[in-house]
Each structure stands twice: as C-alpha cells, then as structure tokens.
Amino acid sequence: MSRTADENDTEASNSYALPTNTTDSVAAAVANAAVYAPIVAWAVAILAGSAAYAGPVGASTPNLPLMWYDDVFVRAGPFLPLAPLAFRIVASAAAGDSVRTRRRAASLPPPSRALAVYAAVALVRLGVYLVGRAASSAKTSDHVFLGAAVAAAAHAEAVAAATVFVGVLPSIIGSDVRGGGDAWRAGDGVRRRQGKVAMVVTAAAAAAAATTAAALFLLQCGDSYFTAAYFHTPTETFAAAFLGLVMLQSVTMGAVTVPAARALGASAGDFVYGLTLRSAHGSKA
C-alpha cells in the first residue's frame, strides 16, 4: 500500500527535524544576541572614548575620520533612523499578506509603531536639551545624549529588518515549517499568490533596511567615541550616556527592539527547523 504525501511529510519531520528544545535554544540565542550585542558595542565605544580622553589640548588637533558623519549628525540626527525605517516600510508593503508575515505580525512592531516611538523619544530628547539650555547646564554631553537616541533607533531597525528578511526566506525557498505536509507546500502557495517579484522586493528592501541601520549604528558608535575622546570629560560623557540609557534607549528597547528580537529569534529557529525538514524531504525523494 503506497504512502500519502502527508504521511511521508510526517515521518520525515519526526525522523529528521531538530528537537523542539534545540530550535528553542536557537531562538533564544539569536534573540539575546540581537538585544545585547549592540548594547555592549555602544558601551565599549563610550568607555574606550572616555579612556582615551585627551582634554582641551588633544581637542585642538584631533584626528576625526568621521567628521563628515558628524556634520550630517548635527544637522539631521533625529531624522537619520528614518532611512532604514523607509526601507522596512517598503519591505512590509511588498510582503503583503504572506503566511510568514502574519505569523510574526503579533510580535514584530510595525513601522507605524516604531515611528511613533522614535518621535516620542525625539521629543523627550528635545525637552531635556531645552531644559539644559535654559538652566545653562553643561554637565553632560548633548552630543552623546542625542547619539544614544539615534543608536537605539538604528539598533531597533536593524533587528526588525532582519526579522522581516529571515521571515520571508522560507517563502522564497519553499521551506515553510511547523505544520507537516500542508505547511511544507505553503511556500508554493505563497509564491503563487504574491509572485516571485514581491518576495524578491521584500527580501531586498529588508536587507537594505538592515544594512542601512547597521551602518548607522556603527557610525554613531564611532562618532560617540571621538566625542568622548576629544570634546567632553569622562564625567560629562558618562552622565549623558546614563541619561540616554534611562530616558531614551530603554523606551526604544522596550517598545521596539526586544519584541523585534523575540520575533527574530522565533523566525531563526523556524528557519533552521525548515532547513532540516527540507533536507529530510530531499533524502526521501
């Protein structure tokens, strides 16, 4: 008696797929790395810059390879995260009603929510800046304080865009998971409904968003390093970094970064599971 396709799918899943605890471990590892690795990088930039502080004499002849970025940052700092966000909007629009997008929609903050969070953070930062100006206070680095907001938004967008990119891959390669034979064949259905072009546009826009956000984050880390090394005392730098963490970065992380990281981890775990399931189907063919 011949086997049905669903029976073969089930056997392949049971025999070859990774255990649930393994995929859960992958998800947790990816989520934790997405949240904490950039925070560590930001802290290292601040600490290294403060440790290299050269004082007023060093600031008179500094080596500033990122001066070009600093000029852009001073003029358009709060608006810089809108670049990767724009790419993510394109990716989300192109993804449409894909199976994978709906599955992660509950945990991945949409672009509209991210924009509202970034705007609120920008208003808080502006309020603190105006209060400081009114009080004639120069005990913190406004440059580092604003940098904390930009770095946090860039971090959040990098994670969110990576989630979209990883989430759309199964629809491109036909390895949707977590549902036996029907889920395995859902990749073909998604491609039929949305078309290959839509999938490619989604992946390309998400990759552009992640790359732009990652570049912005690294540039901001570099700019903050040179700011701490040449233009503000360690006390001023640490005060600004602490205020930025409490008043700006914590808001963005709680509202956008952490939910996006959880969605990224879940998508990464499913993707690893799908690759294993795909290999199992290939071996059974």
Coordinates of C-alpha atoms in Angstrom, one line a residue:
M1 CA 0.0 0.0 0.0
S2 CA 1.5 3.3 -1.0
R3 CA 2.1 6.2 1.4
T4 CA 0.4 9.5 1.0
A5 CA 2.4 12.7 0.8
D6 CA 1.2 13.8 4.2
E7 CA 2.4 10.5 5.8
N8 CA 5.8 10.9 4.2
D9 CA 5.9 14.5 5.4
T10 CA 5.1 13.5 9.0
E11 CA 7.7 10.7 9.0
A12 CA 10.3 13.0 7.6
S13 CA 9.5 15.6 10.3
N14 CA 9.7 13.1 13.1
S15 CA 12.8 11.3 11.9
Y16 CA 15.0 14.2 10.7
A17 CA 13.7 17.5 12.2
L18 CA 15.6 19.1 15.1
P19 CA 14.1 18.6 18.5
T20 CA 11.8 21.5 19.8
N21 CA 14.3 22.3 22.6
T22 CA 17.0 22.7 20.0
T23 CA 15.1 25.2 17.9
D24 CA 14.0 27.0 21.1
S25 CA 17.7 27.3 22.0
V26 CA 18.5 28.7 18.6
A27 CA 15.6 31.2 19.0
A28 CA 16.8 32.3 22.5
A29 CA 20.4 32.6 21.4
V30 CA 19.5 34.8 18.4
A31 CA 17.1 37.0 20.4
N32 CA 19.6 37.6 23.2
A33 CA 22.4 38.3 20.7
A34 CA 20.2 40.8 18.8
V35 CA 19.4 42.6 22.0
Y36 CA 22.7 42.6 23.9
A37 CA 25.5 42.6 21.4
P38 CA 24.8 46.2 20.1
I39 CA 24.4 47.4 23.7
V40 CA 27.8 46.1 24.5
A41 CA 29.2 47.7 21.4
W42 CA 27.7 51.0 22.3
A43 CA 29.1 50.7 25.9
V44 CA 32.6 49.8 24.6
A45 CA 32.6 52.9 22.3
I46 CA 31.7 55.2 25.2
L47 CA 34.2 53.6 27.6
A48 CA 37.0 53.4 25.1
G49 CA 36.5 57.1 24.1
S50 CA 36.5 58.2 27.7
A51 CA 39.6 56.2 28.5
A52 CA 41.3 57.9 25.5
Y53 CA 40.2 61.4 26.6
A54 CA 42.9 63.8 25.5
G55 CA 41.5 67.0 27.1
P56 CA 41.4 70.5 25.5
V57 CA 45.0 70.2 24.2
G58 CA 44.1 67.0 22.3
A59 CA 40.9 68.5 21.0
S60 CA 42.9 71.3 19.3
T61 CA 44.4 68.9 16.8
P62 CA 42.2 65.8 16.8
N63 CA 42.2 63.0 14.2
L64 CA 38.5 62.8 13.2
P65 CA 37.9 60.5 10.3
L66 CA 34.2 60.7 10.9
M67 CA 33.9 64.4 10.8
W68 CA 31.8 64.1 7.6
Y69 CA 29.3 62.0 9.5
D70 CA 29.4 64.3 12.5
D71 CA 28.3 67.2 10.2
V72 CA 25.3 65.1 9.0
F73 CA 24.5 64.1 12.5
V74 CA 24.5 67.6 13.9
R75 CA 22.1 68.8 11.2
A76 CA 19.8 65.8 10.8
G77 CA 20.5 63.5 13.8
P78 CA 16.9 62.7 14.8
F79 CA 15.9 62.0 11.2
L80 CA 18.7 59.6 10.4
P81 CA 16.8 56.5 11.6
L82 CA 14.0 57.3 9.1
A83 CA 16.2 55.9 6.3
P84 CA 16.2 52.3 7.4
L85 CA 12.6 52.7 8.5
A86 CA 11.6 53.7 5.0
F87 CA 13.2 50.6 3.6
R88 CA 11.3 48.5 6.1
I89 CA 8.1 50.1 5.1
V90 CA 8.7 49.1 1.5
A91 CA 9.5 45.5 2.7
S92 CA 6.4 45.3 4.8
A93 CA 4.2 46.6 1.9
A94 CA 5.8 44.2 -0.5
A95 CA 5.3 41.2 1.9
G96 CA 1.6 41.8 1.9
D97 CA -0.4 39.0 3.5
S98 CA 2.2 36.3 3.4
V99 CA 1.9 33.4 5.7
R100 CA 5.2 34.1 7.4
T101 CA 4.4 37.8 7.8
R102 CA 1.1 37.1 9.5
R103 CA 2.7 34.6 11.8
R104 CA 5.2 37.1 13.2
A105 CA 2.9 40.2 12.9
A106 CA 1.8 39.9 16.6
S107 CA 5.3 40.2 17.9
L108 CA 7.1 42.3 15.3
P109 CA 6.3 46.0 15.9
P110 CA 5.0 47.5 12.6
P111 CA 6.7 50.6 11.1
S112 CA 3.9 52.9 12.3
R113 CA 4.5 51.9 15.9
A114 CA 8.3 52.3 15.6
L115 CA 7.9 55.7 14.0
A116 CA 5.6 56.8 17.0
V117 CA 8.3 55.6 19.4
Y118 CA 11.1 57.3 17.7
A119 CA 9.1 60.6 17.6
A120 CA 8.3 60.3 21.3
V121 CA 12.0 59.7 22.1
A122 CA 13.0 62.7 19.9
L123 CA 10.5 64.9 21.8
V124 CA 11.9 63.8 25.2
R125 CA 15.4 64.4 24.0
L126 CA 14.5 67.9 22.7
G127 CA 12.8 68.7 26.0
V128 CA 15.8 67.7 28.0
Y129 CA 18.0 69.7 25.7
L130 CA 15.9 72.8 26.1
V131 CA 15.7 72.5 29.9
G132 CA 19.5 72.2 29.9
R133 CA 19.9 75.3 27.8
A134 CA 17.5 77.2 30.0
A135 CA 19.4 76.2 33.1
S136 CA 22.8 77.0 31.4
S137 CA 23.9 73.5 32.3
A138 CA 26.9 72.0 30.5
K139 CA 27.4 69.0 32.8
T140 CA 26.5 66.4 30.2
S141 CA 27.3 65.8 26.5
D142 CA 24.2 66.6 24.4
H143 CA 26.1 65.0 21.5
V144 CA 26.3 61.7 23.3
F145 CA 22.7 62.1 24.6
L146 CA 21.3 62.5 21.1
G147 CA 23.6 59.8 19.9
A148 CA 22.0 57.4 22.4
A149 CA 18.6 58.0 20.8
V150 CA 19.9 57.5 17.2
A151 CA 21.9 54.4 18.2
A152 CA 18.9 52.9 19.9
A153 CA 16.6 53.5 16.8
A154 CA 19.3 52.1 14.5
H155 CA 19.6 49.1 16.7
A156 CA 15.8 48.6 16.7
E157 CA 15.5 48.9 12.9
A158 CA 18.4 46.5 12.2
V159 CA 16.7 43.8 14.3
A160 CA 13.2 44.5 12.9
A161 CA 14.5 44.4 9.3
A162 CA 16.5 41.2 10.0
T163 CA 13.2 39.7 11.2
V164 CA 11.4 40.5 8.0
F165 CA 14.3 39.2 5.9
V166 CA 14.6 35.9 7.8
G167 CA 10.8 35.5 7.9
V168 CA 10.5 35.8 4.1
L169 CA 13.2 33.3 3.3
P170 CA 11.0 30.2 3.7
S171 CA 8.5 31.7 1.2
I172 CA 11.3 32.2 -1.3
I173 CA 13.0 28.7 -1.0
G174 CA 9.8 26.8 -0.2
S175 CA 10.6 25.6 3.3
D176 CA 7.7 26.8 5.4
V177 CA 7.6 24.8 8.7
R178 CA 5.6 23.8 11.8
G179 CA 2.7 22.1 10.0
G180 CA 3.6 18.9 8.2
G181 CA 2.9 18.5 4.5
D182 CA 0.4 21.4 4.2
A183 CA 2.9 23.8 5.7
W184 CA 5.7 22.4 3.5
R185 CA 3.7 23.1 0.4
A186 CA 2.6 26.6 1.7
G187 CA 5.7 28.1 0.2
D188 CA 4.5 27.3 -3.3
G189 CA 1.0 28.8 -2.4
V190 CA 2.6 32.0 -1.1
R191 CA 4.7 32.4 -4.2
R192 CA 1.7 31.8 -6.4
R193 CA -0.4 34.4 -4.5
Q194 CA 2.3 37.1 -4.2
G195 CA 4.6 36.3 -7.0
K196 CA 8.3 35.9 -7.2
V197 CA 8.8 39.6 -7.7
A198 CA 7.1 40.5 -4.5
M199 CA 9.2 38.1 -2.5
V200 CA 12.4 39.4 -4.0
V201 CA 11.4 43.0 -3.4
T202 CA 10.6 42.2 0.2
A203 CA 13.9 40.5 0.8
A204 CA 15.9 43.2 -1.0
A205 CA 14.1 46.0 0.9
A206 CA 14.6 44.2 4.3
A207 CA 18.3 43.6 3.5
A208 CA 18.7 47.3 2.6
A209 CA 17.0 48.3 5.8
A210 CA 19.1 46.1 8.0
T211 CA 22.3 47.1 6.2
T212 CA 21.5 50.8 6.5
A213 CA 20.5 50.5 10.1
A214 CA 23.7 48.6 11.0
A215 CA 25.9 51.1 9.2
L216 CA 24.1 54.0 11.0
F217 CA 24.6 52.2 14.4
L218 CA 28.3 51.7 13.7
L219 CA 28.8 55.3 12.6
Q220 CA 27.1 56.5 15.7
C221 CA 29.3 54.4 17.9
G222 CA 32.4 55.8 16.1
D223 CA 31.1 59.4 16.4
S224 CA 30.4 59.0 20.1
Y225 CA 33.9 57.5 20.6
F226 CA 35.5 60.6 19.2
T227 CA 33.2 62.9 21.1
A228 CA 34.1 61.2 24.3
A229 CA 37.8 61.2 23.4
Y230 CA 38.2 64.8 22.5
F231 CA 35.3 67.0 23.4
H232 CA 33.8 66.1 26.8
T233 CA 35.2 64.9 30.1
P234 CA 34.5 61.4 31.1
T235 CA 32.1 62.7 33.8
E236 CA 30.1 64.6 31.2
T237 CA 30.2 61.6 28.8
F238 CA 29.1 59.1 31.5
A239 CA 26.3 61.4 32.7
A240 CA 24.9 61.7 29.1
A241 CA 25.2 58.0 28.4
F242 CA 23.4 57.2 31.7
L243 CA 20.6 59.7 31.0
G244 CA 20.4 58.4 27.4
L245 CA 20.0 54.8 28.6
V246 CA 17.4 55.6 31.2
M247 CA 15.3 58.2 29.2
L248 CA 15.8 57.2 25.6
Q249 CA 17.3 53.8 24.9
S250 CA 15.1 52.0 27.5
V251 CA 12.0 53.3 25.8
T252 CA 13.0 52.2 22.3
M253 CA 14.3 48.9 23.5
G254 CA 11.1 48.0 25.4
A255 CA 8.7 49.1 22.7
V256 CA 10.6 48.0 19.6
T257 CA 13.9 46.3 20.0
V258 CA 13.0 43.5 22.4
P259 CA 9.7 42.5 20.7
A260 CA 11.5 42.5 17.3
A261 CA 14.4 40.4 18.8
R262 CA 11.9 37.8 20.0
A263 CA 10.3 37.7 16.6
L264 CA 13.8 37.4 15.0
G265 CA 14.7 34.5 17.3
A266 CA 11.4 32.7 16.6
S267 CA 11.9 33.1 12.8
A268 CA 15.5 32.0 13.0
G269 CA 14.5 28.9 15.0
D270 CA 11.8 28.1 12.5
F271 CA 14.2 28.7 9.6
V272 CA 16.7 26.2 11.0
Y273 CA 13.9 23.7 11.5
G274 CA 12.7 24.3 8.0
L275 CA 16.2 23.6 6.5
T276 CA 16.3 20.4 8.4
L277 CA 12.9 19.4 7.2
R278 CA 13.8 20.3 3.6
S279 CA 16.9 18.1 3.8
A280 CA 14.7 15.3 5.1
H281 CA 12.3 15.7 2.1
G282 CA 15.3 15.7 -0.2
S283 CA 16.6 12.5 1.2
K284 CA 13.2 10.8 0.9
A285 CA 12.8 11.8 -2.7

